[in-house]
Short mmCIF file of C-alpha atoms in Angstrom, two decimals:
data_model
loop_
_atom_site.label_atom_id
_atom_site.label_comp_id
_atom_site.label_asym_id
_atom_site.label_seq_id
_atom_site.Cartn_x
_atom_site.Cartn_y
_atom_site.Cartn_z
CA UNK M 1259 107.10 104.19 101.61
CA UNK M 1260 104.74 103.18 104.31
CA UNK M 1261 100.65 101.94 103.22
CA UNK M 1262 98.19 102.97 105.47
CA UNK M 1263 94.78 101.07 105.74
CA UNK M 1264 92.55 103.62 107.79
CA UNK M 1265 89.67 102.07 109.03
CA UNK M 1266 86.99 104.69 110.26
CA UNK M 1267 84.83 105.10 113.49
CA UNK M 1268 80.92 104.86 113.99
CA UNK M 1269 78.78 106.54 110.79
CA UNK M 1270 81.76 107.65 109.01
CA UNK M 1271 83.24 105.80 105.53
CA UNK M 1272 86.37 105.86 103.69
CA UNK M 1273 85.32 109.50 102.72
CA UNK M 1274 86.51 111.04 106.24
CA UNK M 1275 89.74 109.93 105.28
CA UNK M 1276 89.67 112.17 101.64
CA UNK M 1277 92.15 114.72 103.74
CA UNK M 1278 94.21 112.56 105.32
CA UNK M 1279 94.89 109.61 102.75
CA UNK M 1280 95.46 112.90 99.65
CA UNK M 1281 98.52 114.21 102.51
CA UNK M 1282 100.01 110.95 103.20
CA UNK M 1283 100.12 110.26 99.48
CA UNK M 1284 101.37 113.82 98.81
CA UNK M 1285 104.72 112.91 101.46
CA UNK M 1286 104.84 109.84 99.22
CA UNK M 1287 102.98 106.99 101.30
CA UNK M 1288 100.16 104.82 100.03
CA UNK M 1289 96.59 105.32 102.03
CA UNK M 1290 94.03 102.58 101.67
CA UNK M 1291 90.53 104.34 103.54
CA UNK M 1292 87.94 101.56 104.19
CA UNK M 1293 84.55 101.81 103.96
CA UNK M 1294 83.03 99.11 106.26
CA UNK M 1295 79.83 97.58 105.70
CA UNK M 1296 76.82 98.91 106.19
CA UNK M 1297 78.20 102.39 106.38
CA UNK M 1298 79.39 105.94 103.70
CA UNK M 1299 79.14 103.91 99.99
CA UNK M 1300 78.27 101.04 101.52
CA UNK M 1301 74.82 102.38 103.06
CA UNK M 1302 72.61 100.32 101.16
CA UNK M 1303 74.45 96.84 102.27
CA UNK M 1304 73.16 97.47 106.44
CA UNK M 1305 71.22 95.11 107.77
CA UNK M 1306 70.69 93.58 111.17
CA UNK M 1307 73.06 91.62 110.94
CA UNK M 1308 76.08 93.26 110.28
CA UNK M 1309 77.94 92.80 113.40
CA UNK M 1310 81.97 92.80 114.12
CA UNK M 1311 82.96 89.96 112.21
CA UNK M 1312 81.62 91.57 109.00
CA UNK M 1313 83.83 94.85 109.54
CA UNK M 1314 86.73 92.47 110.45
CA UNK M 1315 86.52 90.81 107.36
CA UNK M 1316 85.90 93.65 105.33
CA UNK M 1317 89.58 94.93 106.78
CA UNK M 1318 90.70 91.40 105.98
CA UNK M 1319 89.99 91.31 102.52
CA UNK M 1320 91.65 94.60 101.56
CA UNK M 1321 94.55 93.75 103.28
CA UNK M 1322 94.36 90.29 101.04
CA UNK M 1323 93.39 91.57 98.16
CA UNK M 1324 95.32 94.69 97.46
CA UNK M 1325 98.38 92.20 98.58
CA UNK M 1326 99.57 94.63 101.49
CA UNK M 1327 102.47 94.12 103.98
CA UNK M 1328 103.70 95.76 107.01
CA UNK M 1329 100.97 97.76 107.33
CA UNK M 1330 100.25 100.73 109.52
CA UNK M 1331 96.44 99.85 110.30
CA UNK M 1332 94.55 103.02 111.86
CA UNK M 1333 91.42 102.32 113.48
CA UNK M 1334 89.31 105.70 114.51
CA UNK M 1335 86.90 105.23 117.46
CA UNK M 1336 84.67 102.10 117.91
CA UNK M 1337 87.05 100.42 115.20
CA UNK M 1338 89.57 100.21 117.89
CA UNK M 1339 87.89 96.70 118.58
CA UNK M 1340 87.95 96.44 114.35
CA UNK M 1341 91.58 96.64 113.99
CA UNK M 1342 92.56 95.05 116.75
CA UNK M 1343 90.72 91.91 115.87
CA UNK M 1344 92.35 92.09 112.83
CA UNK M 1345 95.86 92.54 113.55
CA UNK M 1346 95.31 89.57 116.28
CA UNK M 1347 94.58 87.38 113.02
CA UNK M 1348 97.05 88.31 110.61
CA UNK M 1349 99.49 90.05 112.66
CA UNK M 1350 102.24 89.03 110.25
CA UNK M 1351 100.84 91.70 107.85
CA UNK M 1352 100.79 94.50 109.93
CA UNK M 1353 103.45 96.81 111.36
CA UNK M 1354 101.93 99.39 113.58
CA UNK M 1355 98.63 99.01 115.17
CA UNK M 1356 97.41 102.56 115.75
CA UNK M 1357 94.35 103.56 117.28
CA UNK M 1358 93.00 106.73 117.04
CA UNK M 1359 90.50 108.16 119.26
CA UNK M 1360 89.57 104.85 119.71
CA UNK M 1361 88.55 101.75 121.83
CA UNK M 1362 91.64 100.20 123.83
CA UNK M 1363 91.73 96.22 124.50
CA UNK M 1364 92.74 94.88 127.55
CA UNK M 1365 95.71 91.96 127.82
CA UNK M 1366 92.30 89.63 128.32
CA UNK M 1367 91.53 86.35 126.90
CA UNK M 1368 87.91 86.58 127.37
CA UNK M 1369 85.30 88.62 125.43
CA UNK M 1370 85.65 92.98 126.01
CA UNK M 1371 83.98 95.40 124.21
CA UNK M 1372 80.62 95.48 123.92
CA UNK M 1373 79.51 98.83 124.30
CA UNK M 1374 76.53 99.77 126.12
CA UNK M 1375 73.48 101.98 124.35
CA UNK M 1376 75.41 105.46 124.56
CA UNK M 1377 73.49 106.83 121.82
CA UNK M 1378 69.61 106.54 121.11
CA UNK M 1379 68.93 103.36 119.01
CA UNK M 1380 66.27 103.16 115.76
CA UNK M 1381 65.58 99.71 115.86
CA UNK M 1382 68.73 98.02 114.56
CA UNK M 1383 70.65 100.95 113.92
CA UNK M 1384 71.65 103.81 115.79
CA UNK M 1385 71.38 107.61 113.82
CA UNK M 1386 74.10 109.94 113.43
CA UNK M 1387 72.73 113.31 115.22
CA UNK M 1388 73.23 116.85 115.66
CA UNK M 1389 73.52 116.33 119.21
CA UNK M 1390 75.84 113.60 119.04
CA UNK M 1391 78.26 116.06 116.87
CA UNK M 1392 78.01 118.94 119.40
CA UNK M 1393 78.86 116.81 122.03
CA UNK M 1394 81.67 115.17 120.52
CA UNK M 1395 83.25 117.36 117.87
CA UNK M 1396 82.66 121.00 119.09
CA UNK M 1397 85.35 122.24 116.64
CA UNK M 1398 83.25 120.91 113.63
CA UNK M 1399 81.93 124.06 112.62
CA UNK M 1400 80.94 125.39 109.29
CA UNK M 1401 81.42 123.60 105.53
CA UNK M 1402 82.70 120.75 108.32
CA UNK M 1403 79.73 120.37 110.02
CA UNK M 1404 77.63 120.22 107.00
CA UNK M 1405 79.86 117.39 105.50
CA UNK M 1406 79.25 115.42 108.36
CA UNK M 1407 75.35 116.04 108.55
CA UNK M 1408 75.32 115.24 105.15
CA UNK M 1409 77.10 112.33 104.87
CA UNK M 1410 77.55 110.08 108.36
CA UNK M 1411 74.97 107.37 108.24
CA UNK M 1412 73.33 105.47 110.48
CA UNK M 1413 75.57 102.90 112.52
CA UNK M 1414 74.02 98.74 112.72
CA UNK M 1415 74.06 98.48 116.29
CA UNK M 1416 75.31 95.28 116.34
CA UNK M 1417 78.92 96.70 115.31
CA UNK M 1418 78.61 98.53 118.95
CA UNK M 1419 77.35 95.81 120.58
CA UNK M 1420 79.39 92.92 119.53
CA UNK M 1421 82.44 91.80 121.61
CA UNK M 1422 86.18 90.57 120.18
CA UNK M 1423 88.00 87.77 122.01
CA UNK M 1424 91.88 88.71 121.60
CA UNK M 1425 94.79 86.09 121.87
CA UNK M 1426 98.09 86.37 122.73
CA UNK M 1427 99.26 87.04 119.33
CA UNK M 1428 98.24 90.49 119.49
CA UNK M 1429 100.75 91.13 122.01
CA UNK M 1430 103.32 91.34 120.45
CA UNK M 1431 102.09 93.76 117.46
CA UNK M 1432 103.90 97.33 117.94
CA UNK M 1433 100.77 99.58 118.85
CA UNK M 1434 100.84 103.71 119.22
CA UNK M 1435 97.88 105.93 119.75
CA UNK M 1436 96.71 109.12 119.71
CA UNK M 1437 94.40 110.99 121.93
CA UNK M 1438 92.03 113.96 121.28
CA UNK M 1439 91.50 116.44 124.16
CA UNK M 1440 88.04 117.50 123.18
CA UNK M 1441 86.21 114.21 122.63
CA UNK M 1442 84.86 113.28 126.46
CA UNK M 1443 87.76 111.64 127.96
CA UNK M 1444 90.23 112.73 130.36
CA UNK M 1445 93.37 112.23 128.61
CA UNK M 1446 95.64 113.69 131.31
CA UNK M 1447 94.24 110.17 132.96
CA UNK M 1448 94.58 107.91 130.31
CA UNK M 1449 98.24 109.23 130.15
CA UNK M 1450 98.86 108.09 133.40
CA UNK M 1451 98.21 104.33 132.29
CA UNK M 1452 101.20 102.14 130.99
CA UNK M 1453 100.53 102.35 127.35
CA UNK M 1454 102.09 99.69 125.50
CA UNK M 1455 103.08 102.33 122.88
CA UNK M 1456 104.26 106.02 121.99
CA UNK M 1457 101.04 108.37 121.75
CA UNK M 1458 100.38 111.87 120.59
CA UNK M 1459 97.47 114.23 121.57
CA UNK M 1460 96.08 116.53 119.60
CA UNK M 1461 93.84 119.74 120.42
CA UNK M 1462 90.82 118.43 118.84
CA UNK M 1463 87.28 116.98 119.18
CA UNK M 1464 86.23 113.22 117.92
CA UNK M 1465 87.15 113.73 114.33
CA UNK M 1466 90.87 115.15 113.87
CA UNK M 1467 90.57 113.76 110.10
CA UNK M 1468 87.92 116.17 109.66
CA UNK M 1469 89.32 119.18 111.63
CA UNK M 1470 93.49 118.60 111.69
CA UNK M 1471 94.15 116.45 108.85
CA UNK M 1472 97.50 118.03 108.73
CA UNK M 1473 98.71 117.62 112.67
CA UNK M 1474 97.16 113.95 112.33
CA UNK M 1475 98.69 112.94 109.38
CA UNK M 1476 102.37 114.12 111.11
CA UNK M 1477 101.58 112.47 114.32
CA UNK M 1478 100.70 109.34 112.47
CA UNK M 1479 104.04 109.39 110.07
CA UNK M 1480 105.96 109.83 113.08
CA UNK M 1481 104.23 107.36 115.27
CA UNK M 1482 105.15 105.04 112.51
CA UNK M 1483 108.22 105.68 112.33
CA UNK M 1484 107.51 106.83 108.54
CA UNK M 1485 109.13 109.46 106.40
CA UNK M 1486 108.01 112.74 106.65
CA UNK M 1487 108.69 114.20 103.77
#
């Protein structure tokens, strides 16, 4: 049995993971979905100051506190940076870093990404949109698209905007990722990097948990090197 912490992207929570975590658990794996700070259930604790080192922690502390080992830790997105952090700290606990979609950290010692203002920003936070979906998840369509609309919330800003400084311990972590045709970046081009990992890619927008649970869920197992049962 492999345990999957799944750590999701900007102005989703542990609920875009319902899909996903019910099918890994169905082939017989555990899913933990996190809800970071400030976001999904955890709406009402944003503030200001919820930056990086919150979500980090937040990841942290379930891996502590639910006791978990050799973990395959999924970040989705802007929580590319999350996981990554993460598995640089504790990377003892954790057995594949996947990212998904995500933010990828260069083999630099000094502070990388701090994204720019991509999206319009509401003071300290920046709103989940209709735009933003149609731009980024085109397949969303449908009882989809109204679960997202009703549901993402609004992202602190300072989770976009705050940097991670990576050492060399996160080198050796085993890392995979997976790639989605239709969210904005030329994958055919990111392909032709030297990944430090397997990848898959999947015909989809941003959010393959939302639109592919079941093609994500079998890249993921065997990315992992998991049952698939």
């Amino acid at each position: 049995m492999a345990t999957f912490v799944l750590v999701p992207g900007a102005w989703l929570g542990g609920w875009a993971w319902k899909s996903v975590a019910l099918l890994l658990e169905q082939k017989g794996h555990e899913a933990v979905p996190v809800t970071l700070t400030g976001m999904g259930e955890r709406v009402h604790l944003a503030s200001k100051e919820v930056g990086i080192e919150t979500a980090v922690q937040d990841v942290l502390n379930v891996i502590r506190y639910n006791d978990l080992e050799e973990v395959i830790l999924v970040g989705h997105s802007f929580a590319g940076k999350v996981v990554a952090a993460v598995a640089d700290r504790v990377p003892e606990k954790v057995g594949v870093l996947l990212y998904l979609d995500a933010f990828r950290p260069r083999k630099v010692r000094t502070p990388q990404g701090s994204f720019p203002d991509e999206f319009p920003v509401e003071g300290w936070r920046v709103p989940f949109t209709a735009e933003i979906l149609g731009v980024l998840g085109k397949d969303i369509q449908g009882a989809d698209r109204e679960l997202m609309l009703s549901k993402a919330t609004p992202l602190p800003v300072k989770l976009f905007r705050d940097p991670v400084t990576l050492s060399e311990g996160l080198d050796a972590v085993k890392k995979a990722y997976v790639f989605c045709t239709g969210s904005g970046d030329n994958v055919e081009e990111i392909l032709k990097e030297k990944l430090d990992g397997p990848n898959k890619v999947i015909d989809s927008g941003h959010w393959p948990m939302i639109t592919r649970p079941e093609e994500l869920v079998e890249d993921m197992l065997l990315l992992a090197g998991a049952p698939l049962k």
